[in-house]
PDB file of C-alpha atoms and ligand atoms in Angstrom:
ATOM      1  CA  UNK A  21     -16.985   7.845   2.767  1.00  0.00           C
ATOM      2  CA  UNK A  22     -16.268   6.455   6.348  1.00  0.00           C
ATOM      3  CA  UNK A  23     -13.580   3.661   6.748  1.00  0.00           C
ATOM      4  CA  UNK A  24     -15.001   0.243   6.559  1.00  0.00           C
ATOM      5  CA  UNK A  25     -13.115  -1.651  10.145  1.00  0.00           C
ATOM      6  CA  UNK A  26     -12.735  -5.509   9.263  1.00  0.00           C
ATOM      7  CA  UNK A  27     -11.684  -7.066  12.607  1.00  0.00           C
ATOM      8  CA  UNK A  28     -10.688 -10.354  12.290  1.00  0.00           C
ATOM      9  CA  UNK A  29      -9.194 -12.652  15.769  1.00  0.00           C
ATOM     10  CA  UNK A  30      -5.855 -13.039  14.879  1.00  0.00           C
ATOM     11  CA  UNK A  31      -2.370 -11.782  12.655  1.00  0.00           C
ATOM     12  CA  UNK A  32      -3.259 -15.169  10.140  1.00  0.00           C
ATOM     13  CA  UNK A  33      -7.164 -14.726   9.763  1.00  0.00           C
ATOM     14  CA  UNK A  34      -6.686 -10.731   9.112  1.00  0.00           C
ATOM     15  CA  UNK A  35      -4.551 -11.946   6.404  1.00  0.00           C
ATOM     16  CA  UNK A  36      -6.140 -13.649   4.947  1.00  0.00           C
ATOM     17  CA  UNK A  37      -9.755 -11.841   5.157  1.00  0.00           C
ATOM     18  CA  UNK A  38      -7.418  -8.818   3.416  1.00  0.00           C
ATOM     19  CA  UNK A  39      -6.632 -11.208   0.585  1.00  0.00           C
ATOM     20  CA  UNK A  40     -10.210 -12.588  -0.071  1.00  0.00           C
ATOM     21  CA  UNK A  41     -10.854  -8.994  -0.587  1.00  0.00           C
ATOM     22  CA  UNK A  42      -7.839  -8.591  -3.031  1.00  0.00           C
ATOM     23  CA  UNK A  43      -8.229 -11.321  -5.204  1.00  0.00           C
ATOM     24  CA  UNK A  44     -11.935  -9.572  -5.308  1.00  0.00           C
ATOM     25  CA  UNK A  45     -11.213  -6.272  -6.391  1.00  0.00           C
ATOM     26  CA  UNK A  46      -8.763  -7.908  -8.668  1.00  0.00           C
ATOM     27  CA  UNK A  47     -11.148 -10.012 -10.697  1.00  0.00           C
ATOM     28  CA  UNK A  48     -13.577  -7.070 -10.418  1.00  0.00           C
ATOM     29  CA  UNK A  49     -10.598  -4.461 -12.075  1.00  0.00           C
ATOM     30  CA  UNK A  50      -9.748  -6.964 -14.737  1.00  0.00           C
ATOM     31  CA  UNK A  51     -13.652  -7.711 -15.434  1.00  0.00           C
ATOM     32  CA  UNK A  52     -14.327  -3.608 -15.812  1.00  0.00           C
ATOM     33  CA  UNK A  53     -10.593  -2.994 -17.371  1.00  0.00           C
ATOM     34  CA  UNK A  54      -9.299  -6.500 -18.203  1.00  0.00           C
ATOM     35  CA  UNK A  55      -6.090  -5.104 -16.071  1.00  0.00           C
ATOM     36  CA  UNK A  56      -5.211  -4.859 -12.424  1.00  0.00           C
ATOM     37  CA  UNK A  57      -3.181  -1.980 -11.088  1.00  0.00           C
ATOM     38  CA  UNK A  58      -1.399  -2.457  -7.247  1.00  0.00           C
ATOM     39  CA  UNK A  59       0.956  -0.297  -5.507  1.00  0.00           C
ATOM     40  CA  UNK A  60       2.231  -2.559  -2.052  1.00  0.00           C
ATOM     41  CA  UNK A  61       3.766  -1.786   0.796  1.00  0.00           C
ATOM     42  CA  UNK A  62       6.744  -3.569   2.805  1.00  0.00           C
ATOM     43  CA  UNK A  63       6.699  -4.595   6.637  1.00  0.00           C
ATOM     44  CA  UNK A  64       4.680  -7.729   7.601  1.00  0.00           C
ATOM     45  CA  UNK A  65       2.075  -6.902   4.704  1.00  0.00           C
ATOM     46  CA  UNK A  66       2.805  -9.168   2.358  1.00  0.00           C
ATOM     47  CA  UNK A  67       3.759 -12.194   4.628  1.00  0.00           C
ATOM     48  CA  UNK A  68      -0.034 -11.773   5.991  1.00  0.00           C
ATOM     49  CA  UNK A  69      -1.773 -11.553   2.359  1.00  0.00           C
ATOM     50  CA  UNK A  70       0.364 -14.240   0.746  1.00  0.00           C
ATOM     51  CA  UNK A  71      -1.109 -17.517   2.127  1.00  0.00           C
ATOM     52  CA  UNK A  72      -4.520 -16.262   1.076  1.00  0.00           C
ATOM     53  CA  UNK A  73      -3.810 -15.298  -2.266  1.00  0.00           C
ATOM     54  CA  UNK A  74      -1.636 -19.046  -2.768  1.00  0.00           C
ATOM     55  CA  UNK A  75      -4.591 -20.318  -2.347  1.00  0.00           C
ATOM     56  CA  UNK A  76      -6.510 -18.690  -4.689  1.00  0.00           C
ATOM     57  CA  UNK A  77      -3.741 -18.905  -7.010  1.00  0.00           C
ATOM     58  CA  UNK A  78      -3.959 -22.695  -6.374  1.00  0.00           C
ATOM     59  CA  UNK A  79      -7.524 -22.748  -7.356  1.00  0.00           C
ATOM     60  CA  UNK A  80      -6.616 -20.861 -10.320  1.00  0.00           C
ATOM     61  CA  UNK A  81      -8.703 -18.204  -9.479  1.00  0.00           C
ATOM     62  CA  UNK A  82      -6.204 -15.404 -10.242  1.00  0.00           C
ATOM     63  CA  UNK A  83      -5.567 -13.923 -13.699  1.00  0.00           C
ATOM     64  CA  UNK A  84      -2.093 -13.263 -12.532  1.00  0.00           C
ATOM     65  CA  UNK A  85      -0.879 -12.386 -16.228  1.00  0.00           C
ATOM     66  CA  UNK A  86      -3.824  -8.772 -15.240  1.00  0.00           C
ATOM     67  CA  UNK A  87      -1.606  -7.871 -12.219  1.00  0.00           C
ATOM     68  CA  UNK A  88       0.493  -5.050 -12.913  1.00  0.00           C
ATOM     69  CA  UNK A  89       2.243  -4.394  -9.287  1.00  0.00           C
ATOM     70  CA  UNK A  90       4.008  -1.244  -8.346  1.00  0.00           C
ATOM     71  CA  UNK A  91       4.916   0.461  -4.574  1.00  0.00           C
ATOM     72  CA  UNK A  92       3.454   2.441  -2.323  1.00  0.00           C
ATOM     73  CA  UNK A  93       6.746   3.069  -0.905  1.00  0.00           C
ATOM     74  CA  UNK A  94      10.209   1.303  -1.609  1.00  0.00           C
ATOM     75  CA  UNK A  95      13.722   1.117  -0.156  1.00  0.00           C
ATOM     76  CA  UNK A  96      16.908   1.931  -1.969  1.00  0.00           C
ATOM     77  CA  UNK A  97      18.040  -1.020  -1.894  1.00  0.00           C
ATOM     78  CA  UNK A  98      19.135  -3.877  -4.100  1.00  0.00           C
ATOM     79  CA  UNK A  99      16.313  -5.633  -4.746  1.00  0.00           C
ATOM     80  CA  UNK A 100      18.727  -8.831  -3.335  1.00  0.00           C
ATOM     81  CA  UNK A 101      18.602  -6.526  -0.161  1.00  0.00           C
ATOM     82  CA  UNK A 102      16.719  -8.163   2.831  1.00  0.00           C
ATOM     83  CA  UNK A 103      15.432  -4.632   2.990  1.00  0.00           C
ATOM     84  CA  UNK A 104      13.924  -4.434  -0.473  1.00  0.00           C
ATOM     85  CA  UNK A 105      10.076  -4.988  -0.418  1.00  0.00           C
ATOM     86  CA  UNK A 106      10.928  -6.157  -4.354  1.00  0.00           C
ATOM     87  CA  UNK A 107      12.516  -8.935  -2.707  1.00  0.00           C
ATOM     88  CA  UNK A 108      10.271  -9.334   0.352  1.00  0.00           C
ATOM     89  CA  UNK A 109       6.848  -9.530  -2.002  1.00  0.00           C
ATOM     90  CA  UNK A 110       9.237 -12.121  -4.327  1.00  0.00           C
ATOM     91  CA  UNK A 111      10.171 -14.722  -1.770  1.00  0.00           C
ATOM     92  CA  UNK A 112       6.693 -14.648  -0.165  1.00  0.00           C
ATOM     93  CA  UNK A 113       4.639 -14.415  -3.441  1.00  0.00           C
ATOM     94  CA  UNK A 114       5.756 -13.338  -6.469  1.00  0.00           C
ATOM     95  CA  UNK A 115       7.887 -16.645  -6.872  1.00  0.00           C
ATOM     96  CA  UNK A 116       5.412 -18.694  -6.708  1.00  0.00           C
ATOM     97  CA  UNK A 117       2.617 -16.963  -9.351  1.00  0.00           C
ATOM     98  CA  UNK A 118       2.864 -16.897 -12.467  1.00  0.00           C
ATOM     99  CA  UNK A 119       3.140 -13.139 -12.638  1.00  0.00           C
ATOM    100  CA  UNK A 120       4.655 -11.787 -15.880  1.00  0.00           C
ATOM    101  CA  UNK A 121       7.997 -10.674 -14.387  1.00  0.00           C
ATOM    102  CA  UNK A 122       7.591  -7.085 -16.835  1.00  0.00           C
ATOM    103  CA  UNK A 123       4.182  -6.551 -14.867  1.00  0.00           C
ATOM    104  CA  UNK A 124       6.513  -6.018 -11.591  1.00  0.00           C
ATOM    105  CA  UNK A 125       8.132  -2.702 -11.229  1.00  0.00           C
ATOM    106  CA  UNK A 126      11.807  -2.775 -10.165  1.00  0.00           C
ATOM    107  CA  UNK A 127      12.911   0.484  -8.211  1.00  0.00           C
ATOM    108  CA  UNK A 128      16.264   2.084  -9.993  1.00  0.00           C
ATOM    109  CA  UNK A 129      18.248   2.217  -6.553  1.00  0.00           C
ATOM    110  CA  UNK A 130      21.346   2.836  -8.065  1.00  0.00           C
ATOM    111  CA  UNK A 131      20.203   6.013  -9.111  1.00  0.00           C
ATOM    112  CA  UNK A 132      19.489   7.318  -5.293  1.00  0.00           C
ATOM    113  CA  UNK A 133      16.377   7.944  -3.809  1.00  0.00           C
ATOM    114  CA  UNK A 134      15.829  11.234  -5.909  1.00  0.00           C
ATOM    115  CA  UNK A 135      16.789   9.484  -9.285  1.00  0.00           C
ATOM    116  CA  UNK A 136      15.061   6.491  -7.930  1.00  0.00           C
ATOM    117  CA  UNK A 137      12.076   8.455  -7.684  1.00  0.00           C
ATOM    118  CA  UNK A 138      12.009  11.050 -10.639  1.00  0.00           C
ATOM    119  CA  UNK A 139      12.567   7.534 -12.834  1.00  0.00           C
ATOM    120  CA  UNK A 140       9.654   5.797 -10.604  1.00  0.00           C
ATOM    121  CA  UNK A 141       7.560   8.926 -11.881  1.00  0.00           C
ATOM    122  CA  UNK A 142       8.269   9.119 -15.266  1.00  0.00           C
ATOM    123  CA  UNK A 143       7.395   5.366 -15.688  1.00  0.00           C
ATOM    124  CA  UNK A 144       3.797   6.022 -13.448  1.00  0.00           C
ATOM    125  CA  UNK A 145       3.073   9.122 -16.353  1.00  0.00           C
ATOM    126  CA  UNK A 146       3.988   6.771 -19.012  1.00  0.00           C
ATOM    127  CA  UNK A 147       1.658   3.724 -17.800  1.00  0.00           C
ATOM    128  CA  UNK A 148      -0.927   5.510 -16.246  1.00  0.00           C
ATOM    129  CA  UNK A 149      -0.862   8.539 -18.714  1.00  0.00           C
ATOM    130  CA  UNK A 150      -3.255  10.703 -16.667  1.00  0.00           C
ATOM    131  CA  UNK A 151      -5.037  14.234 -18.303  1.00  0.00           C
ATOM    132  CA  UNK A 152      -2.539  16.955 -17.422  1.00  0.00           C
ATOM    133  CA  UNK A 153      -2.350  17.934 -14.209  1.00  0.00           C
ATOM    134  CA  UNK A 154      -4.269  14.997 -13.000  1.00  0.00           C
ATOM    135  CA  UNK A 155      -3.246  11.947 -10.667  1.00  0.00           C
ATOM    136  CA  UNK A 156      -3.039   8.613 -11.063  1.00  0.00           C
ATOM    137  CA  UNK A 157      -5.650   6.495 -10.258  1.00  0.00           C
ATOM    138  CA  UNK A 158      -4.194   2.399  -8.801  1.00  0.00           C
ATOM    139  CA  UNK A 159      -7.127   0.054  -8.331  1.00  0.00           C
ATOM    140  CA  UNK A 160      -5.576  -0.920  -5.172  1.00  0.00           C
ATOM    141  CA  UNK A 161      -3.338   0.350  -3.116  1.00  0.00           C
ATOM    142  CA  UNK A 162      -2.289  -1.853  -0.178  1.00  0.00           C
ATOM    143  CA  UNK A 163      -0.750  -0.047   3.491  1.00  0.00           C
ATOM    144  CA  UNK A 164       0.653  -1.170   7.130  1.00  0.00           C
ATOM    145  CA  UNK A 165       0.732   1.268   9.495  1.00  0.00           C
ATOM    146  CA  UNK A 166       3.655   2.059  11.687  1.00  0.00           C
ATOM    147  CA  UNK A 167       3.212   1.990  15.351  1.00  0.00           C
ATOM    148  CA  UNK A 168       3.858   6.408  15.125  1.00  0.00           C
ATOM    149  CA  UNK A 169       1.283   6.455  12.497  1.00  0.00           C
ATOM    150  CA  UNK A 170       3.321   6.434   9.721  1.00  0.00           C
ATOM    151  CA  UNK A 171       1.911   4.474   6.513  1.00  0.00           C
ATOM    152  CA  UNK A 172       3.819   3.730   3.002  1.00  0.00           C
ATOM    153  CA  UNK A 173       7.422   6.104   3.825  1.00  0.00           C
ATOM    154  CA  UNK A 174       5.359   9.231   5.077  1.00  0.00           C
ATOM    155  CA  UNK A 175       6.402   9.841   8.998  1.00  0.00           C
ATOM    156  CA  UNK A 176       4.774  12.175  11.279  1.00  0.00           C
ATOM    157  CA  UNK A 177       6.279  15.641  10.791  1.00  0.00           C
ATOM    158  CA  UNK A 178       8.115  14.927   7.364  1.00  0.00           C
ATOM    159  CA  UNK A 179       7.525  17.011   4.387  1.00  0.00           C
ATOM    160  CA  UNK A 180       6.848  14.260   2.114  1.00  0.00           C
ATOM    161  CA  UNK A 181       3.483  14.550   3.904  1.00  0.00           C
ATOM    162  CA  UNK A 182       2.903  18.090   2.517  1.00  0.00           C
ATOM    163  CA  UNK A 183       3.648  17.282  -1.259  1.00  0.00           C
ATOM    164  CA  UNK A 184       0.757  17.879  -3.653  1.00  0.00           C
ATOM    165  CA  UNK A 185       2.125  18.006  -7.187  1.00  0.00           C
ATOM    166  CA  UNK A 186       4.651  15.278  -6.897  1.00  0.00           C
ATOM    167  CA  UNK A 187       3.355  11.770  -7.259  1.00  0.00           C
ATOM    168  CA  UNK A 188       6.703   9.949  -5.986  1.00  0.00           C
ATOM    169  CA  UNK A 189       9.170  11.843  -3.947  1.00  0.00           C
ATOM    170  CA  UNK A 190      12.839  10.339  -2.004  1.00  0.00           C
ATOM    171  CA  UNK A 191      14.000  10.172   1.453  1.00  0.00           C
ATOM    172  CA  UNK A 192      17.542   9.699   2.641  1.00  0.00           C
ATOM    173  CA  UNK A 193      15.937  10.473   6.419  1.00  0.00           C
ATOM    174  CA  UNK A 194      13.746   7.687   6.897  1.00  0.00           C
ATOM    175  CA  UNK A 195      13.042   6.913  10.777  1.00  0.00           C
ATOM    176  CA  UNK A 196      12.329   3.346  10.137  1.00  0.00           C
ATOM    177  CA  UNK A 197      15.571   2.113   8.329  1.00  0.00           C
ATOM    178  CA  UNK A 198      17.169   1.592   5.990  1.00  0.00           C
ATOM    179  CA  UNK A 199      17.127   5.799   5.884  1.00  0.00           C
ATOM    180  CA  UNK A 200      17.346   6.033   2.095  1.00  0.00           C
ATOM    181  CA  UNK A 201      13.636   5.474   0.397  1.00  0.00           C
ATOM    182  CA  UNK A 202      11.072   6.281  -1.769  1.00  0.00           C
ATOM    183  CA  UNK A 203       7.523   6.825  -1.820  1.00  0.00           C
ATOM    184  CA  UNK A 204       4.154   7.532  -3.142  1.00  0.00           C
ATOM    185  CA  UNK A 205       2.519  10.608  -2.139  1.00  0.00           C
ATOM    186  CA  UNK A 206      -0.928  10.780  -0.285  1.00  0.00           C
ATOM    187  CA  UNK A 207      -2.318  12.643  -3.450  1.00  0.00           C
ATOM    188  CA  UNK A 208      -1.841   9.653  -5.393  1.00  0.00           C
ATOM    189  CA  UNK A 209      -2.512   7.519  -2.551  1.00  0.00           C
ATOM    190  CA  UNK A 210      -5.707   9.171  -1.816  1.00  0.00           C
ATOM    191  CA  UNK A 211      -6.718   8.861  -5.986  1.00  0.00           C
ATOM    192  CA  UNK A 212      -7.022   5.130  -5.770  1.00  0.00           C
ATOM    193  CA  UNK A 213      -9.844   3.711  -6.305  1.00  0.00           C
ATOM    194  CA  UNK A 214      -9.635   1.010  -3.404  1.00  0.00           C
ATOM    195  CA  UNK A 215      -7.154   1.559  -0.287  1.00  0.00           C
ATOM    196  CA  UNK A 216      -6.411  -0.957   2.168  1.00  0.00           C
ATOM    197  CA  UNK A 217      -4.742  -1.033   5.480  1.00  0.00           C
ATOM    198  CA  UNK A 218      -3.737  -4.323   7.154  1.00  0.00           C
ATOM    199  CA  UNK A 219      -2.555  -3.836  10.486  1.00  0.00           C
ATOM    200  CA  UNK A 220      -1.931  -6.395  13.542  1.00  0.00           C
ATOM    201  CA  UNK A 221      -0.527  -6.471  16.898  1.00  0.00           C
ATOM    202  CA  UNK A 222      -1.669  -4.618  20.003  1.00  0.00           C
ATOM    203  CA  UNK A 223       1.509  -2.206  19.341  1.00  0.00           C
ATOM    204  CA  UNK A 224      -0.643  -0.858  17.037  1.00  0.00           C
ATOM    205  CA  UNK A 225      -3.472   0.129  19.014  1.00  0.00           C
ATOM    206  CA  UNK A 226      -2.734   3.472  20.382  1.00  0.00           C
ATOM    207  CA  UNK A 227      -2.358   4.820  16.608  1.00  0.00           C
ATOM    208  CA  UNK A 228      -4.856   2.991  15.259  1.00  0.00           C
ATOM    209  CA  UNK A 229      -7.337   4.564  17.785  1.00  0.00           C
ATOM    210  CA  UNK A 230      -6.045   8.125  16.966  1.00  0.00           C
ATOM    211  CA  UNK A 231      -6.158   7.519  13.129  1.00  0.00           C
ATOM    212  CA  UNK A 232      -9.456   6.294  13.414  1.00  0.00           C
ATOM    213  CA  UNK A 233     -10.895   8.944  15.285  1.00  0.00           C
ATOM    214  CA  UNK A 234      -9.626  12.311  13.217  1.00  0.00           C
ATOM    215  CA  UNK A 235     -10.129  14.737  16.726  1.00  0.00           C
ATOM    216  CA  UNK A 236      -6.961  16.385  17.601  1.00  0.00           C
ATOM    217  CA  UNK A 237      -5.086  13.693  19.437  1.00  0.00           C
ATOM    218  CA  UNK A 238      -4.690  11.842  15.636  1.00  0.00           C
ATOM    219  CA  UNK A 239      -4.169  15.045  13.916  1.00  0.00           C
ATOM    220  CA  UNK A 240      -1.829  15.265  11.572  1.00  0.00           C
ATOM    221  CA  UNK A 241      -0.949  11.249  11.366  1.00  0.00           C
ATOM    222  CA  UNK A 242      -0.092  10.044   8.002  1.00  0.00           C
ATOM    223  CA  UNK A 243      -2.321   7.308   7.865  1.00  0.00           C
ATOM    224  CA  UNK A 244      -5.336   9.300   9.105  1.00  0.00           C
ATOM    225  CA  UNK A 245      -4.627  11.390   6.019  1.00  0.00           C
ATOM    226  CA  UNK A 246      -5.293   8.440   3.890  1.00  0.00           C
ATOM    227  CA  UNK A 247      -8.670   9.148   2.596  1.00  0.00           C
ATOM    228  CA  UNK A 248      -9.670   8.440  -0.572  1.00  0.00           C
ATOM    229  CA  UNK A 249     -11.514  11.511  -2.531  1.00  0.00           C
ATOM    230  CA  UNK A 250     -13.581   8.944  -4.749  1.00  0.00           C
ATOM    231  CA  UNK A 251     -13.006   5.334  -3.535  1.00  0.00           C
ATOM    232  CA  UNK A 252     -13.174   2.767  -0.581  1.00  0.00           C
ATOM    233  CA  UNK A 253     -10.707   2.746   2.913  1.00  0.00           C
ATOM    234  CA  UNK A 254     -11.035  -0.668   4.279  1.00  0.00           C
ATOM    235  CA  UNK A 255      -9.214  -1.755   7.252  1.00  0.00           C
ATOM    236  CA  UNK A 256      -8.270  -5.164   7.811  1.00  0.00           C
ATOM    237  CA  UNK A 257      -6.705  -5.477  12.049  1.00  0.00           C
ATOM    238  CA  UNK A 258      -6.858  -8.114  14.365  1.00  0.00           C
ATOM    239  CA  UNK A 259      -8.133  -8.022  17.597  1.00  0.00           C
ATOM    240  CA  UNK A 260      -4.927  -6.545  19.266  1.00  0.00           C
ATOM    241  CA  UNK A 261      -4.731  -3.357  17.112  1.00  0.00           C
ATOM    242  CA  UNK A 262      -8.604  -3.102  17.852  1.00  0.00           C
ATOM    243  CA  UNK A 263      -8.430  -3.360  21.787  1.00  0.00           C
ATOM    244  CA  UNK A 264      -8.792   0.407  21.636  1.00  0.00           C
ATOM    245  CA  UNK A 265     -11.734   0.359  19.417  1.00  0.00           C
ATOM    246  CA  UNK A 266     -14.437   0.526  22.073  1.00  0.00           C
ATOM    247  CA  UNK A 267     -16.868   3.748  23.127  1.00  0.00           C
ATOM    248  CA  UNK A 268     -15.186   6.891  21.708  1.00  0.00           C
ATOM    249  CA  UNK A 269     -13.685   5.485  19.003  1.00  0.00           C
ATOM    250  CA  UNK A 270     -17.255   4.203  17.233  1.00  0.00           C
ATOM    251  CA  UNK A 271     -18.455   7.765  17.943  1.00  0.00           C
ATOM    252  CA  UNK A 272     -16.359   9.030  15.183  1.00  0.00           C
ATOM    253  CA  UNK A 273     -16.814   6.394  12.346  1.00  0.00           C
TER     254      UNK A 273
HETATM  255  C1  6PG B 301       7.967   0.002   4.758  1.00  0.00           C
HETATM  256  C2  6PG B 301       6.465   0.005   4.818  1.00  0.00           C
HETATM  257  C3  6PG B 301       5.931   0.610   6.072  1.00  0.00           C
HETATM  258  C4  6PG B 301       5.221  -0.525   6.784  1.00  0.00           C
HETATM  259  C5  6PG B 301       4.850  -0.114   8.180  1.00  0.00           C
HETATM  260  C6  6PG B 301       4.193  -1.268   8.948  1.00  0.00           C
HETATM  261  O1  6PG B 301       8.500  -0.119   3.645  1.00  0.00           O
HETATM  262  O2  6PG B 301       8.583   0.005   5.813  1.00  0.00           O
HETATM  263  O3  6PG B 301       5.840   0.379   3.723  1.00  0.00           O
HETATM  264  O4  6PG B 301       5.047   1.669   5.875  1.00  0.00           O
HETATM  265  O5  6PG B 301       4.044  -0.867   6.056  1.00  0.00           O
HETATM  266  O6  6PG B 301       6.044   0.272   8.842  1.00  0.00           O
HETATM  267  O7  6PG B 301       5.093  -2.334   9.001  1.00  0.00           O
HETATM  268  P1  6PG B 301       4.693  -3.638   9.874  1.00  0.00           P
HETATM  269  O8  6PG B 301       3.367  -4.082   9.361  1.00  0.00           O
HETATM  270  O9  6PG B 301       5.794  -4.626   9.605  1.00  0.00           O
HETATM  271  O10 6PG B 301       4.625  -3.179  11.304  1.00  0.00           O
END
């Protein structure tokens, strides 16, 4: 299935046209499963999504008690860390939901990045609890997109990219710091039922051109290997990630 492109004029209204679609596939999860299943990212994602889904949550149009929130990538961190996205997605959202504090998962950073992540695992078996051998399947997972490409922790050239059994694995050599993370891999990433990118800023342009049109020169680029087998890629960008959008680009969509 092609990537849907959701252009919106600026950093606020891409926000919050990526949380109007949220709070949708939310109410449409809990309708079909009464529960909603999230995996989030760090960076400016959250900070953009919040204000929309306050508002919603003001209108009480969010069955926040559903949401059952986990990471598409986390640092090891405490989660009192200005790095943590724990503590980023708290003091921009969670804190002001009523989200059942149980339905958040907590990264184990004291164990490391590998114990971190093994633990992070064994919790995604037990919840998701998958056929053998099979992945597991998040209603939404939510991305940003580095300005090399990079989405959740997976960086050009790293071998996290090349994992296919694992669904978590660590880094202690992140290029974006802090170095020491951990992250879902695009296997499970690209078993979700709904994927979302929200990206902004014309820093993003040049990748966002190459991820979005697959010919060599965005080969190999994490986030162009985000492609759902059996759901939806929606991009929400503003107008300065798009500027490189036009003629060749639309040829490959
Ligand atoms: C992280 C993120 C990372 C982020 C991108 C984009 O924990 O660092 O998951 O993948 O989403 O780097 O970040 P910005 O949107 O802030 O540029």
């Amino acid at each position: 299935m092609k990537p849907e492109i959701i252009v919106s004029a600026d950093r606020e209204s891409t926000g919050a046209a990526a949380a109007d679609q949220v709070a949708f596939l939310a109410a449409q999860a809990f309708s079909v499963r009464g529960i909603f299943t999230m995996a989030l990212s760090g960076g400016s994602l959250v900070e953009m999504i919040a204000p929309g889904l306050l508002e919603y949550s003001r209108k009480s149009a969010i069955k926040w008690p559903a949401w059952n929130v986990f990471w598409a990538d986390e640092r090891c961190v405490p989660l009192t860390s200005p790095d943590s996205n724990y503590g980023l997605a708290q003091q921009h959202l969670f804190r002001h939901v009523p989200l059942l504090e149980t339905n958040i998962y907590a990264l184990e950073e004291e164990r490391g990045s590998e114990g971190a992540a093994e633990e992070y695992e064994r919790f995604l078996h037990a919840f998701f609890a998958p056929p053998p051998g099979r992945f597991p399947r998040f209603d939404l997972i939510l991305l940003g997109m580095g300005e090399d490409g990079h989405t959740a922790s997976l960086f050009p050239g790293h071998s996290a990219l090349d994992e296919t059994r694992r669904w978590v694995v660590p880094l202690s050599d992140s290029p974006k710091p802090p170095p020491g993370r951990v992250t879902l891999t695009l296997p499970v990433i690209n078993h979700a039922r709904n994927v979302i990118f929200v990206t902004a800023g014309a820093g993003k342009a040049p990748a966002l051109a190459k991820v979005l049109c697959p010919g060599p020169r965005g080969k190999g680029l994490p986030a162009q290997r985000v492609f759902p087998i059996d759901g939806n890629l929606q991009w929400f960008v503003d107008a300065d990630a798009a500027e490189q959008l036009e003629g060749p680009v639309h040829e490959c969509l």
